[in-house]
Every structure is written in structure tokens, then in C-alpha cells.
CSV table of C-alpha atoms in Angstrom, one decimal:
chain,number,residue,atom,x,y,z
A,1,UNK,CA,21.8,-23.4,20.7
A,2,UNK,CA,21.4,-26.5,23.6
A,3,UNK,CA,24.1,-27.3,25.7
A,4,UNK,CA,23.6,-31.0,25.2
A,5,UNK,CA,24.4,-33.4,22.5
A,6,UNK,CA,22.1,-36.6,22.3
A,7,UNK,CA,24.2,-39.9,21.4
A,8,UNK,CA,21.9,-42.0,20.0
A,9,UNK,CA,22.6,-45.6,20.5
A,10,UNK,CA,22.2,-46.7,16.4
A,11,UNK,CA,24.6,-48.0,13.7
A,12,UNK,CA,28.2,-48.9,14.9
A,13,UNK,CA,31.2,-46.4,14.5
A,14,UNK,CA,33.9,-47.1,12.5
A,15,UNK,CA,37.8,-46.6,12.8
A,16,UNK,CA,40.8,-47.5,11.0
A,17,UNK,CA,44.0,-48.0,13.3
A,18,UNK,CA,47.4,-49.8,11.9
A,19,UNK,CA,45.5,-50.7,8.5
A,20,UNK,CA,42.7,-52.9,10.5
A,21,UNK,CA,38.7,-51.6,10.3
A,22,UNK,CA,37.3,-51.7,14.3
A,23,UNK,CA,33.7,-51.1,15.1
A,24,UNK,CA,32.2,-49.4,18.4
A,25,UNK,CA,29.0,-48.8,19.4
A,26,UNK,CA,28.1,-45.4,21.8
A,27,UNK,CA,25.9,-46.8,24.3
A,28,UNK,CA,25.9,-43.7,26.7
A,29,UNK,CA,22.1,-42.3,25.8
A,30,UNK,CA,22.9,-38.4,26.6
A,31,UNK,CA,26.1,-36.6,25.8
A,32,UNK,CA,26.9,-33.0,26.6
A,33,UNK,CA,30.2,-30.9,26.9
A,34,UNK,CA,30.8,-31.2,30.1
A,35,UNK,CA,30.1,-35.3,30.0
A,36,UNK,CA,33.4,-37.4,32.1
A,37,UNK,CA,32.2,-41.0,31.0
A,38,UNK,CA,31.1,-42.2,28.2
A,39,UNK,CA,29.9,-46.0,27.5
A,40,UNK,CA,30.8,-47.5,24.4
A,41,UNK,CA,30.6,-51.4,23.2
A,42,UNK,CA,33.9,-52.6,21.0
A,43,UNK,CA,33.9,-56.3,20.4
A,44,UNK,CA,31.3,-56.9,22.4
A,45,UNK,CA,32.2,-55.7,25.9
A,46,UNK,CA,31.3,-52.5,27.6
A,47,UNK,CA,34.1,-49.9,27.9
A,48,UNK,CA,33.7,-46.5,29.8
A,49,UNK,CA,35.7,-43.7,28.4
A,50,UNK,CA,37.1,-41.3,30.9
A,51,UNK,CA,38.4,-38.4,30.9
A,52,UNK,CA,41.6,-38.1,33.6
A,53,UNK,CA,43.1,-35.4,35.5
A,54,UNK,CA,45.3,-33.9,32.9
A,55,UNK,CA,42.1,-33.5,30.4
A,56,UNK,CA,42.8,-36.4,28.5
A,57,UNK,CA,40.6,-38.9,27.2
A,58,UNK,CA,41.5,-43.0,28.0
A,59,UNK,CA,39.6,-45.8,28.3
A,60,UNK,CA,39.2,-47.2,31.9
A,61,UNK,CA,38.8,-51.3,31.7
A,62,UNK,CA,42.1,-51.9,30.0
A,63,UNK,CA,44.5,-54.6,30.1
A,64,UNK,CA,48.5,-55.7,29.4
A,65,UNK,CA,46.4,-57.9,26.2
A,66,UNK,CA,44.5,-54.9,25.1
A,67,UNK,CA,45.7,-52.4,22.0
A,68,UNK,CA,46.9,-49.3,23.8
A,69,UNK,CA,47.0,-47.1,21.0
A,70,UNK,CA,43.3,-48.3,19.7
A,71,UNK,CA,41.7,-47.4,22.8
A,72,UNK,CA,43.2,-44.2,23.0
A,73,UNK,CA,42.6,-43.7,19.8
A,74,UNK,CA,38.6,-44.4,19.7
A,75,UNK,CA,38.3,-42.6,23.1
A,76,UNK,CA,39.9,-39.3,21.2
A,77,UNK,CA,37.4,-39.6,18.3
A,78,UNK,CA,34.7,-40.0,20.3
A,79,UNK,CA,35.5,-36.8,21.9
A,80,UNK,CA,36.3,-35.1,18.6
A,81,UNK,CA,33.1,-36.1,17.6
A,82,UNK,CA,31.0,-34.5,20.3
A,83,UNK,CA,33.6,-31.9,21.1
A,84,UNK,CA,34.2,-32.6,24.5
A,85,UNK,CA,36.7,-30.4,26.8
């Protein structure tokens, strides 16, 4: 089996966080398991999803106005999803 997962940039994902539907798009063409940055569209601006120095996955462009938990919460899925380290 290939090392490499391909992300194809196609119909948006969906999560459910605090009872409201989100939508976010991968944008990031190739992913594989050792991947650190991913790009992904949510609302209509580009987010790159990192992964930090204790392992964890976080989303980089965030602000004091942004959902905390939501970003964390999409960049975790997206990992889950292509089982990331």
C-alpha cells in the first residue's frame, strides 16, 4: 500500500460544532502521513492547519473573534480523516 493519501480538492466537508452545520473545503492537493500543513477554505478564507510541537493539530491564522474550539475541532478531523501522526 502507498504512503500517500491524495486530497482531492471536490465537495465541501461538513461538521457539526455547538448545534451549528460549518462547511470547509481541503485545498491542499497531496496529503500523506507525514504532511505538517494542510490548506483548507472555511467561510471563504484560506486557513493552514498545522501541526505544533507537542503533535497537536491547530489552525495557524486565528484571531481573539474567531471560534477556538471550531478550529480545533476541524483541524482534528481533518487529521482523523487522513490519519495523520
Amino acid at each position: 500500500m502507498a504512503n500517500f493519501i491524495f486530497a482531492q480538492m471536490s465537495l465541501p466537508l461538513r461538521i457539526t460544532f455547538n448545534g451549528q452545520d460549518y462547511s470547509y473545503t481541503i485545498l491542499s492537493k497531496k496529503i500523506e502521513r507525514d504532511t505538517s500543513e494542510i490548506k483548507i477554505e472555511l467561510n471563504g478564507e484560506e486557513l493552514t492547519i498545522s501541526r505544533n510541537t507537542l503533535g497537536e493539530w491547530d489552525i495557524l491564522e486565528r484571531t481573539i473573534e474567531d471560534e477556538h474550539g471550531l478550529l480545533k475541532e476541524i483541524a482534528r478531523n481533518v487529521a482523523l480523516r487522513y490519519r495523520l501522526r
